[in-house]
Tab-separated table of C-alpha atoms in Angstrom:
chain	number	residue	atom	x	y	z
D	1	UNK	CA	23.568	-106.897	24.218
D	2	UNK	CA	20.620	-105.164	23.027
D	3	UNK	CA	18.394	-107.236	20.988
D	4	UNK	CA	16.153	-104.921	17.771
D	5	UNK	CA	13.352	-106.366	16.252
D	6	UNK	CA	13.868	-107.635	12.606
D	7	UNK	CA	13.074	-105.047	9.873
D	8	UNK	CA	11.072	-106.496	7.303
D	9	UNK	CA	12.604	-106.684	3.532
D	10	UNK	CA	8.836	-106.674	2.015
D	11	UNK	CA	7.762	-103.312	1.852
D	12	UNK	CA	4.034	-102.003	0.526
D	13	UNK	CA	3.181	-98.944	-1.561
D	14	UNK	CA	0.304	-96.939	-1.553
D	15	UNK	CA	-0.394	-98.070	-4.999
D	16	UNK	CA	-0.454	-101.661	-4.105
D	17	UNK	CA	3.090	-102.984	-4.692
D	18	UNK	CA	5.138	-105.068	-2.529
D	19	UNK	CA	8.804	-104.956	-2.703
D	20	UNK	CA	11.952	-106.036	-1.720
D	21	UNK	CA	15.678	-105.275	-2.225
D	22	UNK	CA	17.783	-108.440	-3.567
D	23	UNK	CA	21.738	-108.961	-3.718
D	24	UNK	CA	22.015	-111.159	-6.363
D	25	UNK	CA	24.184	-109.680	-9.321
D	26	UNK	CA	21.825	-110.015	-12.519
D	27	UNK	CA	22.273	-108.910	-16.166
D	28	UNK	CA	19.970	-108.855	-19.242
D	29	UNK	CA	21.348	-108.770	-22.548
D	30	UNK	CA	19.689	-108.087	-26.120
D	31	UNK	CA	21.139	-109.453	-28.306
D	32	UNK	CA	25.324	-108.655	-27.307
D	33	UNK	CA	24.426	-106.063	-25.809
D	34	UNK	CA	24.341	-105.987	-22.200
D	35	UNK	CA	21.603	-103.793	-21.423
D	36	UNK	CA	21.580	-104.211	-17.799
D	37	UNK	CA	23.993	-104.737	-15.125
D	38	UNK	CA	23.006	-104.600	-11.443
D	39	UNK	CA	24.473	-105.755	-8.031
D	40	UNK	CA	21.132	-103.871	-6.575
D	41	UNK	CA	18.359	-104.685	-7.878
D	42	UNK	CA	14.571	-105.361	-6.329
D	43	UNK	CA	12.009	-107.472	-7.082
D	44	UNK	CA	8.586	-105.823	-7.882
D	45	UNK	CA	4.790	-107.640	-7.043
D	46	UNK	CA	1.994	-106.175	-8.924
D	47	UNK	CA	-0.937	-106.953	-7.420
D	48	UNK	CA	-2.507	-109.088	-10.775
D	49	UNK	CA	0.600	-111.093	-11.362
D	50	UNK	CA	1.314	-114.063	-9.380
D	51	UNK	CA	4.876	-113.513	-9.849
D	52	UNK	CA	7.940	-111.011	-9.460
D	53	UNK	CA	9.580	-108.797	-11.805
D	54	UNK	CA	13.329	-107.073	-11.280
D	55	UNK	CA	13.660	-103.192	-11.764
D	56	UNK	CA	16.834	-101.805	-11.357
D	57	UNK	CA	18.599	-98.423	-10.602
D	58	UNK	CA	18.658	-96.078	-13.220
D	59	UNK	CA	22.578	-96.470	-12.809
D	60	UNK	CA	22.554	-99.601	-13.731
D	61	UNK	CA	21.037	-99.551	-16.777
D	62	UNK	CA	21.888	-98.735	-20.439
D	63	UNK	CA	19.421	-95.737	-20.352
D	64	UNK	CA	21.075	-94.270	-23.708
D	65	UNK	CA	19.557	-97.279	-25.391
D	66	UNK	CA	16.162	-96.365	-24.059
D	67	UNK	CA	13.537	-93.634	-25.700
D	68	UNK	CA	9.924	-92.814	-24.554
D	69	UNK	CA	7.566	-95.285	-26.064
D	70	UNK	CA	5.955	-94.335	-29.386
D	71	UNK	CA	3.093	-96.227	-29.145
D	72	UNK	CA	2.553	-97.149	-25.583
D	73	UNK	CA	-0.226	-99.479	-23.958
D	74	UNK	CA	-2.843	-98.609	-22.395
D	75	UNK	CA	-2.795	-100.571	-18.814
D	76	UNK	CA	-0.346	-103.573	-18.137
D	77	UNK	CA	0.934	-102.322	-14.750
D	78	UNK	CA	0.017	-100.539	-11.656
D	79	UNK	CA	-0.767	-97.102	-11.845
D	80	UNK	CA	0.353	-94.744	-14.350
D	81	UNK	CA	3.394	-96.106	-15.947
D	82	UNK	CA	5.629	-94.760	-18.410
D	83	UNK	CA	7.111	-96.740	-21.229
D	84	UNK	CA	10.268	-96.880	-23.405
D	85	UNK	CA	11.566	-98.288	-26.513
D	86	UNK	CA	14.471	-99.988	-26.858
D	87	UNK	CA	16.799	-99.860	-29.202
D	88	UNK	CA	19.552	-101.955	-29.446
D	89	UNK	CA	21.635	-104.649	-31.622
D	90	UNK	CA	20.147	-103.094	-34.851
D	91	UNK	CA	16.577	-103.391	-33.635
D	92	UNK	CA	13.961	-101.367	-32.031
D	93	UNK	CA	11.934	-103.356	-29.502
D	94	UNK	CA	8.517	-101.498	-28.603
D	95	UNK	CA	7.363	-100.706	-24.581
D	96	UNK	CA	10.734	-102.987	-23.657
D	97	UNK	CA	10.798	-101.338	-20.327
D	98	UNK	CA	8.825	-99.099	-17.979
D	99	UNK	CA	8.924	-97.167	-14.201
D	100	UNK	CA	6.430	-98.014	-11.465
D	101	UNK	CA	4.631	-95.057	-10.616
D	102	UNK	CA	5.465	-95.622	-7.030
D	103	UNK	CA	7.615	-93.267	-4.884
D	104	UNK	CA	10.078	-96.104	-3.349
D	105	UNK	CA	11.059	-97.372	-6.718
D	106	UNK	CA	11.300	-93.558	-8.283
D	107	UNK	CA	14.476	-94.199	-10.166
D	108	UNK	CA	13.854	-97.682	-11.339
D	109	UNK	CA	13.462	-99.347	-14.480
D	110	UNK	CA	11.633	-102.609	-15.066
D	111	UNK	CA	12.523	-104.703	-18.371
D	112	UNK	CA	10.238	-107.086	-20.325
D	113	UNK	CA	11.437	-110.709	-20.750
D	114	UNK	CA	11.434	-111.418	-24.538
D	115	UNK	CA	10.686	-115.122	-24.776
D	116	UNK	CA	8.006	-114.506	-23.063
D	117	UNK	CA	6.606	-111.156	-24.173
D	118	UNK	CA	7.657	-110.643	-27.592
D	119	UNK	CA	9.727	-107.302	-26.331
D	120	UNK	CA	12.643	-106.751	-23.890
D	121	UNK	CA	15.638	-108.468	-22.917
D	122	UNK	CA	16.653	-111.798	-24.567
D	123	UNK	CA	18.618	-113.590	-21.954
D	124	UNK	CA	18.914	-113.092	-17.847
D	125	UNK	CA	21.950	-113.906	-15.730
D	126	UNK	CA	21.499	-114.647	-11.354
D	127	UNK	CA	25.470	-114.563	-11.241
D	128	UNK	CA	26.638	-116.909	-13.915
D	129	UNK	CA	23.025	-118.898	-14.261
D	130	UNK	CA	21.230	-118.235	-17.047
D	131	UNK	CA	17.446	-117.987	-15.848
D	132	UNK	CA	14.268	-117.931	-17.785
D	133	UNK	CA	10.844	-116.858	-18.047
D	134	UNK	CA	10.734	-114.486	-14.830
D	135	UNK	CA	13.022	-113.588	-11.517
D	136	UNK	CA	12.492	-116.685	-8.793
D	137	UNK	CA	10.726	-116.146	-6.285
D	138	UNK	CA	12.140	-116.042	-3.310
D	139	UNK	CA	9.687	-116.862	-0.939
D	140	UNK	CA	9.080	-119.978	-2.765
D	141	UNK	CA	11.059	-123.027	-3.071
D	142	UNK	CA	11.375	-126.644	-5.349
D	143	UNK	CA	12.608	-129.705	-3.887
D	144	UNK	CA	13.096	-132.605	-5.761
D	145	UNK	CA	13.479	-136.097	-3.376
D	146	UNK	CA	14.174	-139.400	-4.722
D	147	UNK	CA	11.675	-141.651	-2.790
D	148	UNK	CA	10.826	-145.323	-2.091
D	149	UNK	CA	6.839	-144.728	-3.012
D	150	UNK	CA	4.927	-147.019	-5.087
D	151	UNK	CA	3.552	-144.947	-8.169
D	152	UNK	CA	1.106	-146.005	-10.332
D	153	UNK	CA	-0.301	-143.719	-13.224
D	154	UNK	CA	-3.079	-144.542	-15.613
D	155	UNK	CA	-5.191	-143.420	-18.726
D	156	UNK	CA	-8.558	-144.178	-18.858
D	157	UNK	CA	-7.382	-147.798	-16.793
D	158	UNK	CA	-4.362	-148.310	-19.086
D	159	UNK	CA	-1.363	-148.304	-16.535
D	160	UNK	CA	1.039	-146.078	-18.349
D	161	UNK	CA	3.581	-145.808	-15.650
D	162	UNK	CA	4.463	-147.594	-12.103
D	163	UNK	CA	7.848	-147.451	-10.001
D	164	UNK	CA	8.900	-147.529	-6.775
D	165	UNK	CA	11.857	-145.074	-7.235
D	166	UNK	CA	10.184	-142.140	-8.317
D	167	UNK	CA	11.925	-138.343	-7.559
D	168	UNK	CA	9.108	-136.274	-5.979
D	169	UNK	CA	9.436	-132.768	-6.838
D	170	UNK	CA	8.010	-130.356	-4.541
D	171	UNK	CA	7.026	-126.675	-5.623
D	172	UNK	CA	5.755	-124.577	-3.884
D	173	UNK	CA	1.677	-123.671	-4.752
D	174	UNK	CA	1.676	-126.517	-7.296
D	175	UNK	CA	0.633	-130.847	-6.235
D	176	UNK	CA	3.508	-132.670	-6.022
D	177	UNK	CA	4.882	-133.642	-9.614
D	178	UNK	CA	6.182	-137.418	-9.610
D	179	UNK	CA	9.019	-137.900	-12.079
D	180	UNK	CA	9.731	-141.353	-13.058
D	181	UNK	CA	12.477	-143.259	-14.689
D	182	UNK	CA	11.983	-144.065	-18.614
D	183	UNK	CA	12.206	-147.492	-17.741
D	184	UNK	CA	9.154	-147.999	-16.193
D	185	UNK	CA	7.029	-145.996	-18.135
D	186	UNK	CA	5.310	-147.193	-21.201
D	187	UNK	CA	6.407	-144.241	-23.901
D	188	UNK	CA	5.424	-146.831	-26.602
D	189	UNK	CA	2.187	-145.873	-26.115
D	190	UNK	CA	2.935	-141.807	-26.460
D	191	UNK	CA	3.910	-140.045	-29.436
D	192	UNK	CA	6.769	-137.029	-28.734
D	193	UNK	CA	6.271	-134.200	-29.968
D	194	UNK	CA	8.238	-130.846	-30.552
D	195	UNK	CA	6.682	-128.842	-27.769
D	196	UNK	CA	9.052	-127.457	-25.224
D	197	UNK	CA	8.623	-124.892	-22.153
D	198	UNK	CA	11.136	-123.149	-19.639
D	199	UNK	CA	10.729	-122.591	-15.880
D	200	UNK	CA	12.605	-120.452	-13.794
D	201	UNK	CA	13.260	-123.161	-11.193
D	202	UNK	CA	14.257	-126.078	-13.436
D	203	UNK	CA	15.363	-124.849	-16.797
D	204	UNK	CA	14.051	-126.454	-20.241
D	205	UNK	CA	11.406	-129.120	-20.685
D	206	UNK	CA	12.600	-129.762	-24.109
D	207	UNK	CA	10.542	-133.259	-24.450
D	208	UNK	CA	7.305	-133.807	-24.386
D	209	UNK	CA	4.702	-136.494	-25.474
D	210	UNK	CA	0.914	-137.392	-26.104
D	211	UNK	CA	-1.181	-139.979	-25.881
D	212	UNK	CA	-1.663	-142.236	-28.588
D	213	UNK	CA	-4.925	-143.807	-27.150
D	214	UNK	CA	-8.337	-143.227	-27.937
D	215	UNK	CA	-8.902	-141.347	-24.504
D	216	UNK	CA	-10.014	-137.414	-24.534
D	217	UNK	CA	-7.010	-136.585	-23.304
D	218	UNK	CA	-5.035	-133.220	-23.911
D	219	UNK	CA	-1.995	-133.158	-26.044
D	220	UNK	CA	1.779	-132.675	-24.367
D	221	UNK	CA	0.231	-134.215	-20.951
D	222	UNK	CA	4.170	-135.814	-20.194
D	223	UNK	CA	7.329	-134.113	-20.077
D	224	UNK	CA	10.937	-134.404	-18.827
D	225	UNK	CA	14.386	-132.162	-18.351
D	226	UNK	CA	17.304	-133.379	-20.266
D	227	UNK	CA	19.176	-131.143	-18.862
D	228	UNK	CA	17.628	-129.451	-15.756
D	229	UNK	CA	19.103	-127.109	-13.659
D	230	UNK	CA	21.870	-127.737	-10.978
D	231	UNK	CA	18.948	-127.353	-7.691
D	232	UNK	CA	16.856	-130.457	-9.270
D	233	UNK	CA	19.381	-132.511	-10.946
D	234	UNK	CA	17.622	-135.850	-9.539
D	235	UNK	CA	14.832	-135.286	-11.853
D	236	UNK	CA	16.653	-135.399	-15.284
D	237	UNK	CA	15.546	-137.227	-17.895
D	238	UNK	CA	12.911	-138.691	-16.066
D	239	UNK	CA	8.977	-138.064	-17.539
D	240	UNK	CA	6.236	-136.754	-15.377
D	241	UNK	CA	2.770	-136.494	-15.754
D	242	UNK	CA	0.441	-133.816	-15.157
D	243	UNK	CA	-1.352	-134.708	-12.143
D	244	UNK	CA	-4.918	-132.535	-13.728
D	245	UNK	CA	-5.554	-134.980	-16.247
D	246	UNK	CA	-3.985	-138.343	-14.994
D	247	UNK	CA	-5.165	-140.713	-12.626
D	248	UNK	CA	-2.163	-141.398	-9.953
D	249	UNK	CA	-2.229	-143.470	-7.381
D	250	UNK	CA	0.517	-143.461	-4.737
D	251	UNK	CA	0.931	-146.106	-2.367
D	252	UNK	CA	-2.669	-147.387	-2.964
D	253	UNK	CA	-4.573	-144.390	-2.329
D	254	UNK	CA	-5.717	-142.781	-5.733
D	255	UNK	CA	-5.124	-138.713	-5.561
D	256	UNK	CA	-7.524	-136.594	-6.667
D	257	UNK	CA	-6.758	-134.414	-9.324
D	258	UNK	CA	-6.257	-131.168	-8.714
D	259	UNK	CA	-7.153	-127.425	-10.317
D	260	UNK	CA	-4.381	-125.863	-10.898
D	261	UNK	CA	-2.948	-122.628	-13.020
D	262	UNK	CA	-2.316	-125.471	-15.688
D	263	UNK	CA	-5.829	-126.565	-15.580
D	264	UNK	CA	-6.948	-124.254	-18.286
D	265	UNK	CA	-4.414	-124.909	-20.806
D	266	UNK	CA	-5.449	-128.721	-20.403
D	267	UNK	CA	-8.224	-128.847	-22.841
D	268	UNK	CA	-8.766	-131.244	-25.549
């Protein structure tokens, strides 16, 4: 038997995009209207976003819904894009979708994610799993372990939290995130709050607290999933702590804390 040398999926175009064909089956809907339904899409790197975006084939998509962009933006993507307005459900949503300039996705159309952009599609589908915020990437993974480690997290020398049956979640890029069961952390001494956030790879932190203590510490610094999704189950309803602001120590050796794309938003 002849052996061939693997292709690889990742391709580059001259303008500076990688991309890579998918088989997942994914729809966007606004509203009721399902605006997109694809067994072919690809997901689309842009060299100043750290993560993917889907376009699909012009097939595929409700283009009667779609109308060149009044007012378009200046910039936003790679090269020179063109935009389109979307109208749909009673409602006209402004530069909802766009082409890449680049010849190997001639004949695509990428869609803007409305929670997250104000325009676009309001809910995604992989299959039959809703997802949120943007396409996983699928060069990276999550993990979440349940783990024997002794955890120890503190505020300015106040122990807020120890265990020795944390569930380790490991994402890739990010420190290790140590989620921790309610019972052995002191949330007397937080205040929730109404903040929430979604993640592609988990679903809905839809709790969140802040310190009550006198400590210059940012607001919303612990969270948990009540409801994650199916991959990290082990980590639901347990509160974590972001790692940038906390002091954790983890089987006696105190962790630094580390600079991370959350850093920024950490401010008091």
């Amino acid at each position: 038997m002849t052996s061939h040398p693997a292709v690889p999926l990742m391709r580059t175009t001259p303008e500076g995009l990688l991309w890579e064909p998918s088989e997942r089956w994914v729809r966007g809907r606004r509203g009721d209207v399902t605006v997109v339904d694809s067994r072919h899409p690809v997901l689309v790197w842009e060299p100043h976003l750290p993560v993917p975006q889907y376009a699909f084939p012009r097939a595929d998509v409700r283009t009667d819904l779609l109308h060149p962009a009044q007012n378009p933006p200046r910039g936003g993507h790679t090269g020179p894009t063109v935009f389109y307005d979307l109208e749909a459900d009673g409602e006209t949503r402004p530069n909802a979708a766009w082409t890449f300039p680049a010849d190997d996705l001639a004949g695509h159309v990428a869609f803007a994610w409305f929670p997250r952009t104000g325009t676009g599609l309001d809910h995604w589908y992989e299959e039959e799993e809703e997802i949120f915020v943007h396409p996983r990437d699928p060069h990276k993974r999550v993990d979440a372990l349940p783990s024997s480690r002794h955890v120890r997290v503190e505020i300015d020398g106040t122990v807020v939290a120890e265990t020795r049956d944390p569930v380790l979640l490991f994402e890739t890029s990010l420190p290790i995130r140590y989620y921790i069961p309610r019972r052995d952390v002191r949330l007397d001494l937080f205040e929730a709050t109404d903040h929430s956030t979604r993640c592609p790879y988990k679903g809905t932190a839809g709790q969140y607290w802040s310190w009550r203590g006198g400590a210059a510490v940012p607001p919303n610094l612990v969270w948990s999933y009540p409801d994650p999704l199916p991959a990290v189950a082990a980590i639901k309803g347990r509160p974590a702590f972001f790692n940038e602001v906390v002091d954790i120590t983890v089987d006696g050796e105190l962790l630094q804390r580390p600079v991370t794309p959350f850093s920024a938003g950490l401010r008091v």
